mmCIF file of C-alpha atoms in Angstrom:
data_model
loop_
_atom_site.group_PDB
_atom_site.id
_atom_site.type_symbol
_atom_site.label_atom_id
_atom_site.label_comp_id
_atom_site.label_asym_id
_atom_site.label_seq_id
_atom_site.Cartn_x
_atom_site.Cartn_y
_atom_site.Cartn_z
ATOM 1 C CA UNK A 1166 24.455 35.203 -23.372
ATOM 2 C CA UNK A 1167 22.214 36.757 -20.709
ATOM 3 C CA UNK A 1168 21.867 40.739 -21.550
ATOM 4 C CA UNK A 1169 19.002 41.669 -18.778
ATOM 5 C CA UNK A 1170 18.352 40.231 -15.562
ATOM 6 C CA UNK A 1171 15.499 38.099 -14.709
ATOM 7 C CA UNK A 1172 13.373 36.726 -11.819
ATOM 8 C CA UNK A 1173 12.963 33.265 -11.700
ATOM 9 C CA UNK A 1174 10.977 31.391 -9.409
ATOM 10 C CA UNK A 1175 10.747 27.614 -8.805
ATOM 11 C CA UNK A 1176 7.342 26.078 -7.582
ATOM 12 C CA UNK A 1177 8.189 23.752 -4.413
ATOM 13 C CA UNK A 1178 6.898 19.726 -5.590
ATOM 14 C CA UNK A 1179 8.284 16.398 -5.354
ATOM 15 C CA UNK A 1180 7.996 14.678 -8.917
ATOM 16 C CA UNK A 1181 7.874 10.727 -9.233
ATOM 17 C CA UNK A 1182 8.555 9.881 -12.749
ATOM 18 C CA UNK A 1183 8.493 6.330 -14.854
ATOM 19 C CA UNK A 1184 6.721 3.390 -15.711
ATOM 20 C CA UNK A 1185 4.969 1.562 -12.470
ATOM 21 C CA UNK A 1186 5.512 4.673 -10.321
ATOM 22 C CA UNK A 1187 2.061 4.365 -8.625
ATOM 23 C CA UNK A 1188 3.276 1.763 -6.326
ATOM 24 C CA UNK A 1189 5.251 4.694 -4.566
ATOM 25 C CA UNK A 1190 1.811 6.192 -3.681
ATOM 26 C CA UNK A 1191 1.816 4.746 0.267
ATOM 27 C CA UNK A 1192 5.102 5.761 0.740
ATOM 28 C CA UNK A 1193 4.022 9.309 -0.751
ATOM 29 C CA UNK A 1194 1.298 9.297 1.753
ATOM 30 C CA UNK A 1195 3.768 8.374 4.643
ATOM 31 C CA UNK A 1196 6.208 10.839 3.570
ATOM 32 C CA UNK A 1197 3.851 13.571 3.754
ATOM 33 C CA UNK A 1198 2.652 11.896 7.483
ATOM 34 C CA UNK A 1199 -0.839 11.461 5.938
ATOM 35 C CA UNK A 1200 -2.657 8.059 6.765
ATOM 36 C CA UNK A 1201 -6.550 9.410 5.617
ATOM 37 C CA UNK A 1202 -6.806 9.734 1.692
ATOM 38 C CA UNK A 1203 -9.718 11.112 0.210
ATOM 39 C CA UNK A 1204 -9.542 9.767 -3.623
ATOM 40 C CA UNK A 1205 -10.939 11.868 -6.491
ATOM 41 C CA UNK A 1206 -11.848 10.798 -10.029
ATOM 42 C CA UNK A 1207 -14.361 12.126 -12.915
ATOM 43 C CA UNK A 1208 -17.331 9.432 -13.088
ATOM 44 C CA UNK A 1209 -15.668 7.543 -15.686
ATOM 45 C CA UNK A 1210 -12.389 6.752 -13.919
ATOM 46 C CA UNK A 1211 -13.962 5.566 -10.412
ATOM 47 C CA UNK A 1212 -12.794 2.142 -11.418
ATOM 48 C CA UNK A 1213 -9.270 3.452 -11.181
ATOM 49 C CA UNK A 1214 -9.801 5.292 -7.816
ATOM 50 C CA UNK A 1215 -10.747 2.000 -6.452
ATOM 51 C CA UNK A 1216 -7.644 0.827 -7.680
ATOM 52 C CA UNK A 1217 -5.763 3.316 -5.491
ATOM 53 C CA UNK A 1218 -7.944 2.660 -2.759
ATOM 54 C CA UNK A 1219 -6.911 -1.173 -3.049
ATOM 55 C CA UNK A 1220 -3.808 -0.421 -3.091
ATOM 56 C CA UNK A 1221 -3.864 2.357 -0.004
ATOM 57 C CA UNK A 1222 -5.804 -0.275 2.509
ATOM 58 C CA UNK A 1223 -7.152 1.218 5.311
ATOM 59 C CA UNK A 1224 -5.760 4.799 4.706
ATOM 60 C CA UNK A 1225 -8.090 5.054 2.250
ATOM 61 C CA UNK A 1226 -10.750 6.303 3.423
ATOM 62 C CA UNK A 1227 -13.415 7.679 0.652
ATOM 63 C CA UNK A 1228 -13.539 7.949 -3.273
ATOM 64 C CA UNK A 1229 -15.458 10.974 -4.516
ATOM 65 C CA UNK A 1230 -15.969 10.469 -8.341
ATOM 66 C CA UNK A 1231 -17.254 13.326 -8.819
ATOM 67 C CA UNK A 1232 -15.157 15.646 -10.774
ATOM 68 C CA UNK A 1233 -16.351 17.243 -13.806
ATOM 69 C CA UNK A 1234 -15.431 19.762 -16.320
ATOM 70 C CA UNK A 1235 -14.037 23.734 -15.783
ATOM 71 C CA UNK A 1236 -14.261 22.576 -11.853
ATOM 72 C CA UNK A 1237 -17.973 24.065 -10.821
ATOM 73 C CA UNK A 1238 -18.071 25.366 -7.450
ATOM 74 C CA UNK A 1239 -20.979 23.432 -6.151
ATOM 75 C CA UNK A 1240 -18.903 20.733 -6.710
ATOM 76 C CA UNK A 1241 -15.819 22.107 -5.008
ATOM 77 C CA UNK A 1242 -17.966 22.889 -1.982
ATOM 78 C CA UNK A 1243 -19.585 19.689 -2.151
ATOM 79 C CA UNK A 1244 -16.318 17.434 -2.495
ATOM 80 C CA UNK A 1245 -14.321 19.726 0.303
ATOM 81 C CA UNK A 1246 -17.513 18.910 2.733
ATOM 82 C CA UNK A 1247 -17.165 15.458 1.805
ATOM 83 C CA UNK A 1248 -13.197 15.356 3.038
ATOM 84 C CA UNK A 1249 -14.155 17.598 6.414
ATOM 85 C CA UNK A 1250 -17.037 14.700 7.162
ATOM 86 C CA UNK A 1251 -14.504 12.193 6.942
ATOM 87 C CA UNK A 1252 -11.662 13.565 8.056
ATOM 88 C CA UNK A 1253 -9.190 13.304 5.559
ATOM 89 C CA UNK A 1254 -5.918 14.554 5.953
ATOM 90 C CA UNK A 1255 -4.880 14.319 2.225
ATOM 91 C CA UNK A 1256 -6.334 14.502 -1.341
ATOM 92 C CA UNK A 1257 -5.394 12.053 -4.150
ATOM 93 C CA UNK A 1258 -6.336 13.107 -7.500
ATOM 94 C CA UNK A 1259 -6.403 10.517 -10.286
ATOM 95 C CA UNK A 1260 -7.145 11.733 -13.794
ATOM 96 C CA UNK A 1261 -6.754 14.695 -15.945
ATOM 97 C CA UNK A 1262 -7.231 18.375 -15.234
ATOM 98 C CA UNK A 1263 -10.748 18.275 -13.907
ATOM 99 C CA UNK A 1264 -9.760 16.281 -11.252
ATOM 100 C CA UNK A 1265 -6.890 17.979 -10.592
ATOM 101 C CA UNK A 1266 -8.600 20.965 -10.499
ATOM 102 C CA UNK A 1267 -10.903 19.504 -7.885
ATOM 103 C CA UNK A 1268 -8.117 18.772 -5.859
ATOM 104 C CA UNK A 1269 -7.070 22.192 -5.790
ATOM 105 C CA UNK A 1270 -10.119 23.512 -4.848
ATOM 106 C CA UNK A 1271 -10.491 21.267 -2.166
ATOM 107 C CA UNK A 1272 -6.905 22.471 -1.059
ATOM 108 C CA UNK A 1273 -8.194 26.361 -1.323
ATOM 109 C CA UNK A 1274 -10.953 25.534 1.174
ATOM 110 C CA UNK A 1275 -9.657 23.032 3.510
ATOM 111 C CA UNK A 1276 -5.689 23.373 3.699
ATOM 112 C CA UNK A 1277 -5.364 19.452 2.614
ATOM 113 C CA UNK A 1278 -1.774 18.490 0.941
ATOM 114 C CA UNK A 1279 -2.435 16.755 -2.749
ATOM 115 C CA UNK A 1280 -0.972 13.819 -4.096
ATOM 116 C CA UNK A 1281 -1.540 14.008 -8.187
ATOM 117 C CA UNK A 1282 -1.639 10.993 -10.436
ATOM 118 C CA UNK A 1283 -1.829 12.857 -14.024
ATOM 119 C CA UNK A 1284 -3.262 10.205 -16.252
ATOM 120 C CA UNK A 1285 -3.565 12.953 -19.523
ATOM 121 C CA UNK A 1286 -0.827 15.787 -20.223
ATOM 122 C CA UNK A 1287 -2.988 18.548 -19.262
ATOM 123 C CA UNK A 1288 -0.225 20.048 -16.579
ATOM 124 C CA UNK A 1289 -2.339 21.751 -14.041
ATOM 125 C CA UNK A 1290 -0.701 19.706 -11.720
ATOM 126 C CA UNK A 1291 2.050 21.911 -11.798
ATOM 127 C CA UNK A 1292 0.612 25.232 -11.172
ATOM 128 C CA UNK A 1293 -0.738 27.269 -8.385
ATOM 129 C CA UNK A 1294 -3.611 28.343 -10.561
ATOM 130 C CA UNK A 1295 -6.914 27.464 -10.082
ATOM 131 C CA UNK A 1296 -9.946 27.858 -12.432
ATOM 132 C CA UNK A 1297 -13.484 27.614 -11.208
ATOM 133 C CA UNK A 1298 -16.857 28.040 -13.020
ATOM 134 C CA UNK A 1299 -20.178 29.711 -11.639
ATOM 135 C CA UNK A 1300 -22.520 31.534 -13.588
ATOM 136 C CA UNK A 1301 -21.328 30.723 -17.094
ATOM 137 C CA UNK A 1302 -18.252 32.088 -16.228
ATOM 138 C CA UNK A 1303 -14.807 30.984 -15.177
ATOM 139 C CA UNK A 1304 -12.737 32.759 -12.911
ATOM 140 C CA UNK A 1305 -9.139 32.149 -12.276
ATOM 141 C CA UNK A 1306 -6.505 32.830 -9.364
ATOM 142 C CA UNK A 1307 -3.113 32.079 -8.839
ATOM 143 C CA UNK A 1308 -2.230 31.050 -4.760
ATOM 144 C CA UNK A 1309 0.846 28.930 -3.781
ATOM 145 C CA UNK A 1310 -2.336 27.064 -1.171
ATOM 146 C CA UNK A 1311 -3.274 25.136 -4.216
ATOM 147 C CA UNK A 1312 0.040 23.672 -5.678
ATOM 148 C CA UNK A 1313 0.322 19.582 -4.730
ATOM 149 C CA UNK A 1314 3.072 18.277 -2.375
ATOM 150 C CA UNK A 1315 3.474 15.380 -4.409
ATOM 151 C CA UNK A 1316 3.019 14.516 -8.300
ATOM 152 C CA UNK A 1317 3.361 10.796 -9.410
ATOM 153 C CA UNK A 1318 4.025 10.467 -13.122
ATOM 154 C CA UNK A 1319 3.093 6.969 -13.863
ATOM 155 C CA UNK A 1320 3.231 6.778 -18.389
ATOM 156 C CA UNK A 1321 1.263 3.084 -17.416
ATOM 157 C CA UNK A 1322 -1.622 5.290 -16.730
ATOM 158 C CA UNK A 1323 -1.477 7.255 -20.235
ATOM 159 C CA UNK A 1324 -0.996 3.794 -22.507
ATOM 160 C CA UNK A 1325 -4.726 3.528 -22.832
ATOM 161 C CA UNK A 1326 -5.445 7.483 -23.180
ATOM 162 C CA UNK A 1327 -7.268 7.866 -26.286
ATOM 163 C CA UNK A 1328 -5.248 8.848 -29.617
ATOM 164 C CA UNK A 1329 -7.393 11.715 -30.013
ATOM 165 C CA UNK A 1330 -7.544 12.875 -26.398
ATOM 166 C CA UNK A 1331 -3.610 11.978 -26.138
ATOM 167 C CA UNK A 1332 -3.334 14.841 -29.050
ATOM 168 C CA UNK A 1333 -5.640 17.437 -27.627
ATOM 169 C CA UNK A 1334 -3.906 16.995 -24.099
ATOM 170 C CA UNK A 1335 -0.911 17.126 -25.515
ATOM 171 C CA UNK A 1336 -1.384 20.430 -27.817
ATOM 172 C CA UNK A 1337 -3.030 21.774 -24.367
ATOM 173 C CA UNK A 1338 -0.184 21.163 -22.952
ATOM 174 C CA UNK A 1339 2.176 22.954 -25.604
ATOM 175 C CA UNK A 1340 -0.085 26.167 -25.100
ATOM 176 C CA UNK A 1341 1.367 26.188 -21.417
ATOM 177 C CA UNK A 1342 4.572 26.533 -23.168
ATOM 178 C CA UNK A 1343 4.162 28.753 -25.817
ATOM 179 C CA UNK A 1344 2.973 31.665 -23.733
ATOM 180 C CA UNK A 1345 5.445 31.025 -21.256
ATOM 181 C CA UNK A 1346 8.112 32.432 -24.012
ATOM 182 C CA UNK A 1347 6.435 35.658 -24.367
ATOM 183 C CA UNK A 1348 4.853 36.366 -21.000
ATOM 184 C CA UNK A 1349 5.710 39.283 -19.234
ATOM 185 C CA UNK A 1350 7.783 37.309 -16.650
ATOM 186 C CA UNK A 1351 9.559 35.390 -19.371
ATOM 187 C CA UNK A 1352 13.107 34.155 -17.990
ATOM 188 C CA UNK A 1353 15.602 31.807 -19.951
ATOM 189 C CA UNK A 1354 15.534 29.530 -17.261
ATOM 190 C CA UNK A 1355 11.680 29.083 -18.080
ATOM 191 C CA UNK A 1356 11.979 29.214 -21.473
ATOM 192 C CA UNK A 1357 14.582 26.224 -21.936
ATOM 193 C CA UNK A 1358 11.976 24.118 -19.984
ATOM 194 C CA UNK A 1359 9.373 25.245 -22.714
ATOM 195 C CA UNK A 1360 11.171 24.642 -26.006
ATOM 196 C CA UNK A 1361 12.336 20.933 -24.606
ATOM 197 C CA UNK A 1362 8.498 20.508 -23.567
ATOM 198 C CA UNK A 1363 7.530 21.551 -26.857
ATOM 199 C CA UNK A 1364 9.953 19.602 -28.508
ATOM 200 C CA UNK A 1365 9.275 16.547 -26.587
ATOM 201 C CA UNK A 1366 5.139 16.226 -27.105
ATOM 202 C CA UNK A 1367 6.300 17.623 -30.915
ATOM 203 C CA UNK A 1368 7.895 14.511 -31.191
ATOM 204 C CA UNK A 1369 5.642 12.189 -29.159
ATOM 205 C CA UNK A 1370 2.310 13.030 -30.252
ATOM 206 C CA UNK A 1371 2.558 12.111 -34.222
ATOM 207 C CA UNK A 1372 3.898 8.917 -32.814
ATOM 208 C CA UNK A 1373 0.915 8.482 -30.462
ATOM 209 C CA UNK A 1374 -1.146 8.726 -33.415
ATOM 210 C CA UNK A 1375 0.470 6.239 -35.700
ATOM 211 C CA UNK A 1376 0.850 3.876 -32.693
ATOM 212 C CA UNK A 1377 -1.047 4.405 -29.151
ATOM 213 C CA UNK A 1378 1.222 1.637 -27.505
ATOM 214 C CA UNK A 1379 4.619 3.195 -28.163
ATOM 215 C CA UNK A 1380 5.891 3.443 -24.743
ATOM 216 C CA UNK A 1381 8.691 5.691 -25.568
ATOM 217 C CA UNK A 1382 6.328 8.481 -27.173
ATOM 218 C CA UNK A 1383 4.094 7.797 -24.418
ATOM 219 C CA UNK A 1384 6.934 8.801 -21.930
ATOM 220 C CA UNK A 1385 8.076 11.591 -24.175
ATOM 221 C CA UNK A 1386 4.547 13.106 -24.115
ATOM 222 C CA UNK A 1387 4.525 13.007 -20.704
ATOM 223 C CA UNK A 1388 7.753 14.322 -19.796
ATOM 224 C CA UNK A 1389 6.949 17.170 -22.234
ATOM 225 C CA UNK A 1390 3.981 17.801 -20.765
ATOM 226 C CA UNK A 1391 5.585 17.839 -17.027
ATOM 227 C CA UNK A 1392 7.728 20.638 -18.275
ATOM 228 C CA UNK A 1393 5.286 22.675 -20.148
ATOM 229 C CA UNK A 1394 2.716 22.388 -16.874
ATOM 230 C CA UNK A 1395 6.322 23.878 -15.197
ATOM 231 C CA UNK A 1396 6.393 26.827 -17.395
ATOM 232 C CA UNK A 1397 2.510 27.515 -17.101
ATOM 233 C CA UNK A 1398 3.007 27.207 -13.459
ATOM 234 C CA UNK A 1399 5.894 29.830 -13.176
ATOM 235 C CA UNK A 1400 4.974 32.582 -15.274
ATOM 236 C CA UNK A 1401 2.111 34.481 -16.754
ATOM 237 C CA UNK A 1402 -0.474 33.632 -19.116
ATOM 238 C CA UNK A 1403 -1.859 35.794 -22.172
ATOM 239 C CA UNK A 1404 -4.177 35.803 -24.664
ATOM 240 C CA UNK A 1405 -4.482 32.101 -25.808
ATOM 241 C CA UNK A 1406 -5.280 31.208 -21.845
ATOM 242 C CA UNK A 1407 -7.761 34.358 -21.678
ATOM 243 C CA UNK A 1408 -9.730 33.135 -24.881
ATOM 244 C CA UNK A 1409 -9.480 29.508 -23.759
ATOM 245 C CA UNK A 1410 -11.051 30.031 -20.238
ATOM 246 C CA UNK A 1411 -13.791 32.686 -21.939
ATOM 247 C CA UNK A 1412 -14.838 30.205 -24.415
ATOM 248 C CA UNK A 1413 -14.470 27.405 -22.309
ATOM 249 C CA UNK A 1414 -16.858 28.997 -18.960
ATOM 250 C CA UNK A 1415 -19.296 30.537 -21.137
ATOM 251 C CA UNK A 1416 -19.746 28.063 -23.899
ATOM 252 C CA UNK A 1417 -19.330 24.712 -22.020
ATOM 253 C CA UNK A 1418 -16.398 23.666 -24.339
ATOM 254 C CA UNK A 1419 -14.240 20.683 -23.683
ATOM 255 C CA UNK A 1420 -11.219 22.414 -22.065
ATOM 256 C CA UNK A 1421 -8.325 20.289 -23.674
ATOM 257 C CA UNK A 1422 -9.921 20.528 -27.251
ATOM 258 C CA UNK A 1423 -10.646 24.346 -27.027
ATOM 259 C CA UNK A 1424 -6.864 24.867 -26.465
ATOM 260 C CA UNK A 1425 -6.376 22.797 -29.166
ATOM 261 C CA UNK A 1426 -8.084 25.080 -31.696
ATOM 262 C CA UNK A 1427 -7.140 28.460 -30.624
ATOM 263 C CA UNK A 1428 -3.537 27.668 -29.925
ATOM 264 C CA UNK A 1429 -2.354 28.558 -33.407
ATOM 265 C CA UNK A 1430 -4.523 31.635 -34.042
ATOM 266 C CA UNK A 1431 -3.414 32.965 -30.696
ATOM 267 C CA UNK A 1432 0.338 32.527 -31.673
ATOM 268 C CA UNK A 1433 -0.268 34.342 -35.060
ATOM 269 C CA UNK A 1434 -1.904 37.101 -33.719
ATOM 270 C CA UNK A 1435 1.038 37.395 -31.370
ATOM 271 C CA UNK A 1436 3.820 36.729 -33.608
ATOM 272 C CA UNK A 1437 4.473 40.142 -35.015
ATOM 273 C CA UNK A 1438 5.387 41.410 -31.064
ATOM 274 C CA UNK A 1439 7.441 37.920 -29.944
ATOM 275 C CA UNK A 1440 10.599 38.117 -32.597
ATOM 276 C CA UNK A 1441 12.146 36.033 -29.867
ATOM 277 C CA UNK A 1442 9.526 33.653 -28.959
ATOM 278 C CA UNK A 1443 9.245 33.151 -32.363
ATOM 279 C CA UNK A 1444 12.645 32.203 -33.232
ATOM 280 C CA UNK A 1445 13.021 29.542 -30.354
ATOM 281 C CA UNK A 1446 9.789 27.844 -31.621
ATOM 282 C CA UNK A 1447 11.279 27.504 -35.312
ATOM 283 C CA UNK A 1448 14.058 25.565 -33.825
ATOM 284 C CA UNK A 1449 11.279 22.565 -32.341
ATOM 285 C CA UNK A 1450 8.248 23.217 -34.783
ATOM 286 C CA UNK A 1451 9.883 24.645 -38.345
ATOM 287 C CA UNK A 1452 9.645 27.818 -40.096
ATOM 288 C CA UNK A 1453 5.948 28.495 -39.288
ATOM 289 C CA UNK A 1454 5.285 27.479 -35.928
ATOM 290 C CA UNK A 1455 1.683 28.673 -36.018
ATOM 291 C CA UNK A 1456 1.013 26.491 -38.959
ATOM 292 C CA UNK A 1457 2.580 23.688 -37.428
ATOM 293 C CA UNK A 1458 0.542 23.550 -34.697
ATOM 294 C CA UNK A 1459 -2.696 23.995 -36.783
ATOM 295 C CA UNK A 1460 -1.263 20.480 -38.835
ATOM 296 C CA UNK A 1461 -0.056 19.160 -35.721
ATOM 297 C CA UNK A 1462 -3.766 19.153 -34.303
ATOM 298 C CA UNK A 1463 -5.260 17.408 -37.783
ATOM 299 C CA UNK A 1464 -2.439 14.951 -37.635
ATOM 300 C CA UNK A 1465 -3.548 13.884 -34.311
ATOM 301 C CA UNK A 1466 -6.692 13.824 -34.710
ATOM 302 C CA UNK A 1467 -8.725 16.808 -32.847
ATOM 303 C CA UNK A 1468 -11.600 18.562 -33.495
ATOM 304 C CA UNK A 1469 -11.682 20.833 -36.500
ATOM 305 C CA UNK A 1470 -13.242 23.528 -35.370
ATOM 306 C CA UNK A 1471 -14.827 25.466 -32.521
ATOM 307 C CA UNK A 1472 -18.028 25.300 -34.462
ATOM 308 C CA UNK A 1473 -17.456 21.201 -34.220
ATOM 309 C CA UNK A 1474 -17.467 21.539 -30.466
ATOM 310 C CA UNK A 1475 -20.836 23.130 -30.460
ATOM 311 C CA UNK A 1476 -20.169 26.622 -30.234
ATOM 312 C CA UNK A 1477 -22.896 28.972 -31.393
ATOM 313 C CA UNK A 1478 -21.711 31.014 -34.580
ATOM 314 C CA UNK A 1479 -23.535 33.981 -32.662
ATOM 315 C CA UNK A 1480 -21.623 33.793 -29.767
ATOM 316 C CA UNK A 1481 -18.333 35.049 -31.347
ATOM 317 C CA UNK A 1482 -19.333 38.788 -30.488
ATOM 318 C CA UNK A 1483 -19.979 38.042 -26.914
ATOM 319 C CA UNK A 1484 -16.872 36.223 -26.571
ATOM 320 C CA UNK A 1485 -15.043 39.083 -28.029
ATOM 321 C CA UNK A 1486 -16.365 40.983 -25.460
ATOM 322 C CA UNK A 1487 -15.915 39.015 -22.598
ATOM 323 C CA UNK A 1488 -11.952 38.421 -23.894
ATOM 324 C CA UNK A 1489 -11.572 42.511 -24.034
ATOM 325 C CA UNK A 1490 -13.092 42.533 -20.232
ATOM 326 C CA UNK A 1491 -10.269 42.408 -17.507
ATOM 327 C CA UNK A 1492 -7.866 41.468 -20.082
ATOM 328 C CA UNK A 1493 -4.547 39.156 -19.376
ATOM 329 C CA UNK A 1494 -1.339 40.794 -20.063
ATOM 330 C CA UNK A 1495 -0.376 40.296 -24.180
ATOM 331 C CA UNK A 1496 2.597 41.206 -25.771
ATOM 332 C CA UNK A 1497 0.149 42.697 -28.861
ATOM 333 C CA UNK A 1498 -2.469 45.325 -27.853
ATOM 334 C CA UNK A 1499 -5.983 43.690 -27.932
ATOM 335 C CA UNK A 1500 -7.834 44.557 -30.946
ATOM 336 C CA UNK A 1501 -11.659 44.032 -31.379
ATOM 337 C CA UNK A 1502 -11.736 43.745 -35.105
ATOM 338 C CA UNK A 1503 -8.243 41.366 -34.839
ATOM 339 C CA UNK A 1504 -10.023 39.296 -32.046
ATOM 340 C CA UNK A 1505 -13.058 38.766 -34.142
ATOM 341 C CA UNK A 1506 -11.227 37.740 -37.227
ATOM 342 C CA UNK A 1507 -8.970 35.212 -34.959
ATOM 343 C CA UNK A 1508 -12.032 33.635 -33.415
ATOM 344 C CA UNK A 1509 -13.906 33.662 -36.686
ATOM 345 C CA UNK A 1510 -11.257 31.604 -38.227
ATOM 346 C CA UNK A 1511 -11.282 28.886 -35.180
ATOM 347 C CA UNK A 1512 -14.712 28.739 -35.586
ATOM 348 C CA UNK A 1513 -14.813 27.606 -38.992
ATOM 349 C CA UNK A 1514 -11.762 25.414 -38.820
ATOM 350 C CA UNK A 1515 -9.393 27.745 -41.196
ATOM 351 C CA UNK A 1516 -5.632 27.700 -41.154
ATOM 352 C CA UNK A 1517 -4.197 30.537 -38.650
ATOM 353 C CA UNK A 1518 -3.726 33.732 -40.257
ATOM 354 C CA UNK A 1519 -1.200 36.479 -38.702
ATOM 355 C CA UNK A 1520 -3.775 39.650 -38.153
#
């Protein structure tokens, strides 16, 4: 029963989901009316970009294998210049959040449409959010200008994703949906997607850890990541994402692994102020959702602590200062001592504890 009114805004995107769906790329380019694709990858995935170029033939006019973590502004500017030089009329990004972020940055600068082929569970392809790093700080903005027009989910691209990266990337996706449940703009439609997405990932990720070739588990995880990405793209962010943006941009920590470590602690912090969200989370994660997420990280082989990621202990105070400056809306007020304790526990690899 709906007791209160709500606002739901659906972001436009065409989704092609399944096994072997990469073959649809030429058709999707034609559907957009485009004929000159700039293909984006990270340096490690350049071969995947070249395979797309081979598939597209003469409609592929360049491969830019320079996407890197946290989307540095100078890389974005360089890639946008490349797109202009070769007169690209569409950007095709294949990879995880770093590559998707670069595609968004190019779209913001040039107005080009985007087609994204995710190879991880990052979910960024479903959001109108762009985060770019400059001068040691990551700044985010939300604009429909960076929304991809087409997303091709091909489960085959995730079959070789290493177990540890699969787990961290998947828990990163779960974080999108967890915060959507208690976001200021939360609504019942997004909450349904959030629970479905979290449940699919909570099923799929441990099965992938046991058998990386489990096709059903891989499909569950990618499906869950899609839904969780929709959640992030439809409502606002809160403490968890603020902390992860702060830590990633300021200490150059890996994106998905940082989300994996912070999520249980941020959820425990907000639990007292979000009873409805916690009740829904218990239906898919069990009696103690924060501890369940902490245990899930261990089960999938994710790093155990911020210290293991390379964050110095003397950076905790700076991280708290940054989190308190220009904070995101949060259901529980931000308290310096409690935030310090939260980051200290994540730094040490201790289990979450409600403050």
